Structure formats: structure tokens, C-alpha cells
Tab-separated table of C-alpha atoms and ligand atoms in Angstrom:
chain	number	residue	atom	x	y	z
A	73	ALA	CA	5.461	14.478	1.517
A	74	ILE	CA	5.164	16.075	-1.866
A	75	MET	CA	7.876	16.326	-4.521
A	76	ASP	CA	8.106	18.416	-7.697
A	77	GLY	CA	9.773	16.544	-10.562
A	78	LYS	CA	10.740	19.751	-12.375
A	79	THR	CA	12.828	21.360	-9.638
A	80	LEU	CA	13.311	18.333	-7.320
A	81	SER	CA	11.835	20.543	-4.583
A	82	LEU	CA	10.370	18.664	-1.671
A	83	GLY	CA	8.071	19.410	1.238
A	84	ALA	CA	7.566	16.915	4.041
A	85	VAL	CA	6.114	16.703	7.521
A	86	GLY	CA	6.346	13.864	10.021
A	87	ALA	CA	5.398	12.903	13.566
A	88	LEU	CA	2.515	15.317	13.780
A	89	ARG	CA	-0.825	14.318	15.201
A	90	GLY	CA	-4.429	15.037	14.376
A	91	PHE	CA	-4.158	16.891	11.069
A	92	LYS	CA	-6.503	15.601	8.426
A	93	ASN	CA	-4.504	16.264	5.241
A	94	PRO	CA	-0.838	16.500	6.220
A	95	ILE	CA	0.193	16.556	2.566
A	96	SER	CA	-1.297	20.065	2.337
A	97	ILE	CA	0.989	21.112	5.195
A	98	ALA	CA	3.889	19.449	3.364
A	99	ARG	CA	3.047	21.538	0.315
A	100	LYS	CA	3.268	24.704	2.420
A	101	VAL	CA	6.724	23.591	3.579
A	102	LEU	CA	7.715	23.204	-0.072
A	103	GLU	CA	6.237	26.500	-1.221
A	104	GLU	CA	6.716	28.822	1.732
A	105	THR	CA	9.822	27.819	3.686
A	106	PRO	CA	13.528	27.457	2.977
A	107	HIS	CA	13.340	23.901	4.407
A	108	THR	CA	12.175	20.517	3.187
A	109	PHE	CA	11.179	18.552	6.281
A	110	LEU	CA	9.505	19.609	9.533
A	111	VAL	CA	8.612	17.149	12.293
A	112	GLY	CA	6.791	16.937	15.606
A	113	GLN	CA	6.024	20.093	17.543
A	114	GLY	CA	7.721	22.293	14.936
A	115	ALA	CA	5.563	20.825	12.179
A	116	GLU	CA	2.436	21.299	14.283
A	117	GLU	CA	3.274	24.919	15.118
A	118	PHE	CA	3.999	25.571	11.445
A	119	ALA	CA	0.646	24.011	10.503
A	120	PHE	CA	-1.232	26.219	12.981
A	121	SER	CA	0.604	29.280	11.675
A	122	LYS	CA	-0.669	28.465	8.183
A	123	GLY	CA	-4.264	28.122	9.370
A	124	PHE	CA	-4.516	24.314	9.598
A	125	GLN	CA	-6.570	22.970	12.462
A	126	ARG	CA	-6.410	19.804	14.432
A	127	SER	CA	-9.327	17.439	14.063
A	128	ILE	CA	-10.365	14.149	15.574
A	129	LEU	CA	-9.425	11.538	13.022
A	130	ILE	CA	-10.450	8.403	14.843
A	131	THR	CA	-14.011	7.238	14.170
A	132	ASP	CA	-15.911	4.598	16.148
A	133	LYS	CA	-15.321	2.201	13.284
A	134	SER	CA	-11.576	2.821	13.122
A	135	ARG	CA	-11.301	2.577	16.916
A	136	LYS	CA	-12.959	-0.873	16.797
A	137	ILE	CA	-10.594	-1.959	13.993
A	138	TRP	CA	-7.644	-0.644	15.999
A	139	GLU	CA	-8.787	-2.546	19.078
A	140	SER	CA	-9.169	-5.767	17.107
A	141	LYS	CA	-5.781	-5.384	15.408
A	142	ILE	CA	-3.860	-3.958	18.303
A	143	LYS	CA	-1.396	-6.833	18.327
A	144	LYS	CA	-0.823	-7.028	14.564
A	145	GLU	CA	1.338	-4.679	12.587
A	146	SER	CA	-0.306	-2.848	9.755
A	147	HIS	CA	-0.177	0.468	7.912
A	148	ASP	CA	-2.257	2.554	5.638
A	149	THR	CA	-0.236	4.449	3.052
A	150	ILE	CA	-1.222	6.289	-0.081
A	151	GLY	CA	1.189	7.198	-2.880
A	152	VAL	CA	0.427	9.162	-6.017
A	153	ILE	CA	2.505	9.873	-9.134
A	154	ALA	CA	1.127	12.478	-11.523
A	155	MET	CA	2.104	14.074	-14.820
A	156	ASP	CA	0.455	17.093	-16.434
A	157	GLU	CA	0.056	17.881	-20.126
A	158	ASN	CA	3.416	19.683	-20.157
A	159	GLY	CA	5.258	16.651	-18.835
A	160	ASN	CA	5.703	18.078	-15.342
A	161	MET	CA	5.637	15.305	-12.788
A	162	ALA	CA	4.944	15.247	-9.061
A	163	CYS	CA	4.677	12.605	-6.350
A	164	GLY	CA	2.799	12.632	-3.079
A	165	THR	CA	2.611	10.254	-0.136
A	166	SER	CA	0.663	10.113	3.103
A	167	THR	CA	0.309	7.591	5.908
A	168	SER	CA	-0.851	7.022	9.419
A	169	GLY	CA	2.315	4.961	9.898
A	170	ILE	CA	2.267	1.476	11.364
A	171	PHE	CA	0.216	0.248	14.299
A	172	MET	CA	1.779	0.255	17.733
A	173	LYS	CA	4.737	2.392	16.710
A	174	TYR	CA	6.982	4.097	19.205
A	175	LYS	CA	6.221	7.721	19.859
A	176	GLY	CA	8.393	9.736	17.506
A	177	ARG	CA	8.722	6.952	14.940
A	178	VAL	CA	8.700	8.214	11.354
A	179	GLY	CA	8.529	5.721	8.492
A	180	ASP	CA	9.614	5.947	4.876
A	181	THR	CA	6.593	7.856	3.640
A	182	PRO	CA	7.856	11.443	4.013
A	183	LEU	CA	11.483	10.548	3.320
A	184	VAL	CA	12.754	11.576	-0.092
A	185	GLY	CA	14.288	8.600	-1.865
A	186	SER	CA	12.546	6.034	0.320
A	187	GLY	CA	8.795	6.754	0.214
A	188	LEU	CA	8.889	8.844	-2.954
A	189	TYR	CA	11.103	10.264	-5.659
A	190	VAL	CA	10.424	12.006	-8.935
A	191	ASP	CA	12.433	13.636	-11.682
A	192	ASN	CA	10.736	15.102	-14.767
A	193	GLU	CA	13.524	13.782	-16.956
A	194	ILE	CA	13.157	10.155	-15.812
A	195	GLY	CA	9.970	9.346	-13.915
A	196	GLY	CA	8.683	8.832	-10.419
A	197	ALA	CA	8.167	6.137	-7.799
A	198	VAL	CA	6.246	5.745	-4.556
A	199	ALA	CA	6.547	2.942	-2.019
A	200	THR	CA	4.241	1.397	0.525
A	201	GLY	CA	4.817	-1.230	3.171
A	202	LEU	CA	7.069	-1.514	6.182
A	203	GLY	CA	8.975	1.768	6.304
A	204	GLU	CA	11.875	0.305	8.258
A	205	ASP	CA	12.599	-2.036	5.313
A	206	ILE	CA	11.859	0.496	2.557
A	207	MET	CA	14.396	2.880	4.080
A	208	LYS	CA	17.083	0.207	4.009
A	209	GLY	CA	17.149	0.316	0.210
A	210	CYS	CA	15.957	3.895	-0.544
A	211	LEU	CA	13.516	2.078	-2.772
A	212	SER	CA	11.890	4.971	-4.615
A	213	PHE	CA	15.233	6.488	-5.552
A	214	HIS	CA	16.478	3.053	-6.574
A	215	ALA	CA	13.500	2.611	-8.916
A	216	VAL	CA	14.035	6.011	-10.545
A	217	PHE	CA	17.742	5.278	-10.841
A	218	LEU	CA	16.939	2.024	-12.673
A	219	MET	CA	14.542	3.815	-15.020
A	220	ARG	CA	17.388	6.217	-15.784
A	221	GLN	CA	19.467	3.176	-16.773
A	222	GLY	CA	16.742	2.206	-19.269
A	223	TYR	CA	14.547	-0.114	-17.199
A	224	SER	CA	10.816	0.033	-17.922
A	225	PRO	CA	8.694	1.001	-14.897
A	226	GLN	CA	7.576	-2.622	-14.554
A	227	ASN	CA	11.118	-4.010	-14.722
A	228	ALA	CA	12.387	-1.317	-12.347
A	229	ALA	CA	9.640	-2.094	-9.815
A	230	GLU	CA	10.361	-5.824	-9.968
A	231	GLU	CA	14.115	-5.373	-9.698
A	232	VAL	CA	13.767	-3.096	-6.667
A	233	ILE	CA	11.580	-5.579	-4.810
A	234	ARG	CA	13.695	-8.576	-5.850
A	235	ASN	CA	16.889	-6.841	-4.761
A	236	ILE	CA	15.693	-5.761	-1.301
A	237	TYR	CA	14.002	-9.101	-0.712
A	238	LYS	CA	17.166	-10.976	-1.623
A	239	LYS	CA	19.221	-8.818	0.680
A	240	LEU	CA	16.907	-8.746	3.686
A	241	SER	CA	15.762	-12.357	3.584
A	242	LYS	CA	19.298	-13.356	4.627
A	243	TYR	CA	18.720	-11.652	7.970
A	244	LYS	CA	14.996	-11.483	8.704
A	245	LYS	CA	11.540	-12.612	7.704
A	246	HIS	CA	10.419	-10.322	4.946
A	247	ASP	CA	7.634	-7.822	5.511
A	248	ASP	CA	5.268	-6.349	2.975
A	249	ILE	CA	6.742	-3.922	0.488
A	250	SER	CA	5.169	-2.639	-2.728
A	251	ILE	CA	6.358	-0.058	-5.214
A	252	LEU	CA	4.687	1.841	-8.026
A	253	CYS	CA	6.616	3.546	-10.849
A	254	MET	CA	5.795	5.747	-13.816
A	255	ASN	CA	8.118	7.029	-16.534
A	256	THR	CA	7.946	10.144	-18.683
A	257	ASN	CA	5.872	8.293	-21.320
A	258	GLY	CA	3.215	7.652	-18.700
A	259	ASP	CA	4.013	3.904	-18.637
A	260	VAL	CA	3.239	2.453	-15.233
A	261	GLY	CA	4.600	-0.590	-13.408
A	262	ALA	CA	4.305	-2.078	-9.946
A	263	ALA	CA	5.696	-4.935	-7.908
A	264	THR	CA	5.022	-6.337	-4.485
A	265	SER	CA	6.225	-8.834	-1.924
A	266	ARG	CA	2.596	-9.350	-0.814
A	267	GLU	CA	0.282	-11.945	-2.323
A	268	LYS	CA	-1.227	-9.109	-4.368
A	269	PHE	CA	-1.154	-5.337	-4.678
A	270	GLU	CA	-3.751	-3.171	-6.374
A	271	TYR	CA	-3.283	0.284	-7.826
A	272	VAL	CA	-5.286	2.686	-9.940
A	273	ALA	CA	-4.085	4.347	-13.137
A	274	SER	CA	-5.808	6.884	-15.337
A	275	SER	CA	-5.009	9.212	-18.224
A	276	LYS	CA	-6.734	11.555	-20.646
A	277	ASN	CA	-7.791	8.496	-22.632
A	278	MET	CA	-8.391	6.067	-19.779
A	279	PRO	CA	-10.839	6.460	-16.900
A	280	PRO	CA	-9.495	5.448	-13.473
A	281	SER	CA	-8.947	1.692	-13.740
A	282	ILE	CA	-7.818	-0.835	-11.149
A	283	PHE	CA	-4.778	-3.021	-11.873
A	284	GLU	CA	-3.387	-5.850	-9.818
A	285	VAL	CA	0.073	-7.356	-9.518
A	286	THR	CA	0.885	-10.531	-7.661
A	287	LYS	CA	3.912	-11.426	-5.609
A	288	PHE	CA	7.210	-10.896	-7.448
A	289	LYS	CA	9.169	-13.907	-8.644
A	290	THR	CA	12.548	-14.393	-7.017
B	369	LIG	N1	5.082	2.945	4.847
B	369	LIG	C1	4.446	3.452	5.996
B	369	LIG	C2	5.262	3.413	7.196
B	369	LIG	O1	6.092	2.531	7.374
B	369	LIG	O2	5.082	4.265	8.042
């Protein structure tokens, strides 16, 4: 999914197979259709109509990893929050989803409010982790909402994770969730329910640098 913080326009695709950069297809949905979210066969037909081609994404190495992890759940999600020199913000997310998912399963990643949210007047957030849990709290929207109330990105990230953890741990063992936030000043914050979570930040004055947060405190 890709979201424009100026207009709140969104483009998303889900449940499509074998396209190398689905976020580029999502951008076409945003720019060239009256819709925001295409899935499955419709998304694939739309991609072909825009000149995208299917490719084989599984390498020998990833097949071996898949075979060794076939019984464990995992996921591989990327989230980006960006701001240009005019203060226009955008967010993007992409994922292969979780291992061993049901056919047709779509996680949080392309869902506005869960996997991503951005508003030029407040800031943006992107989430990673178990989509089924992230959706339960619309975590990216929650983080942006908290920043609107005056929370710093770091405090918003921590509050979002603390809140969903508190809620869900009454009913189930918690799964990994991490969230990254940035406000209109370019301040960045992150929080995680994992032992640690790494992210990269950069600006005009700072080359891409790796930061790490450790598990949130309840
Ligand atoms: N956050 C990735 C997924 O659950 O699909």
C-alpha cells in the first residue's frame, strides 16, 4: 500500500502472487483508478493491464529457508515513512505476509489505519508484525491519533504497543508487533513487543543510520 499524507489518498493491492514490486501496482491504483484497494484476480488483471509482469520470486536460498521454517510462523514486512522538503509526507508498506497462511489471507500491511497511516498535518506510522493482531487495534491510525493529541512519536509508539499488549494478553499469548512513527518535525520513534526492533532513519543532515529499540515496558 501507499498513502499520500497531503490528500489522504491511498492505493493498495492484496492477495496477488508473483509480482516483484506490488507497491508500484498500488501506486497505479492510487493514481489511475477511482478505487483504493484491489485484491486477488482483479489486482492481477489490473497489474497486467498496466504492463507489470509476473516473475518467479522464490530463489533456491529462500526455498531452503521456507522448507526449514515451514512449521514456524514468520513474516517479512517493510514500512517506510517519508517527508519531502515541502513537508509532504507519504507512507508505504509491502510484505510477503506470514508463512503458512490460508489462501486469500490478507494481513494488515495494505490496510489503511492498520499497516499504515499518514496525514501531512500530524505525521505517519507504519506497523510490522502479526497482521491479525495489528488489525485488532488499527495500530497505525492509533499512533497518528495519539500524535494529534500531542504525543511525541516515541511516546505514541510505546503507548500503542502497551495498549494492544495489555488488551490482547488477557486472551492470548502475544505475538510480535512493532510500530514506527514520524511527526511533521521529522522526529522519529519506535516501539516493539519483540526483544528488539531495528529501523533506519535518514535526513538531509544525517546519512542512513540504524537505530534499535528493545521490548516496551508494560
Ligand atoms: N504484517 C504482515 C502480515 O501480517 O501479513
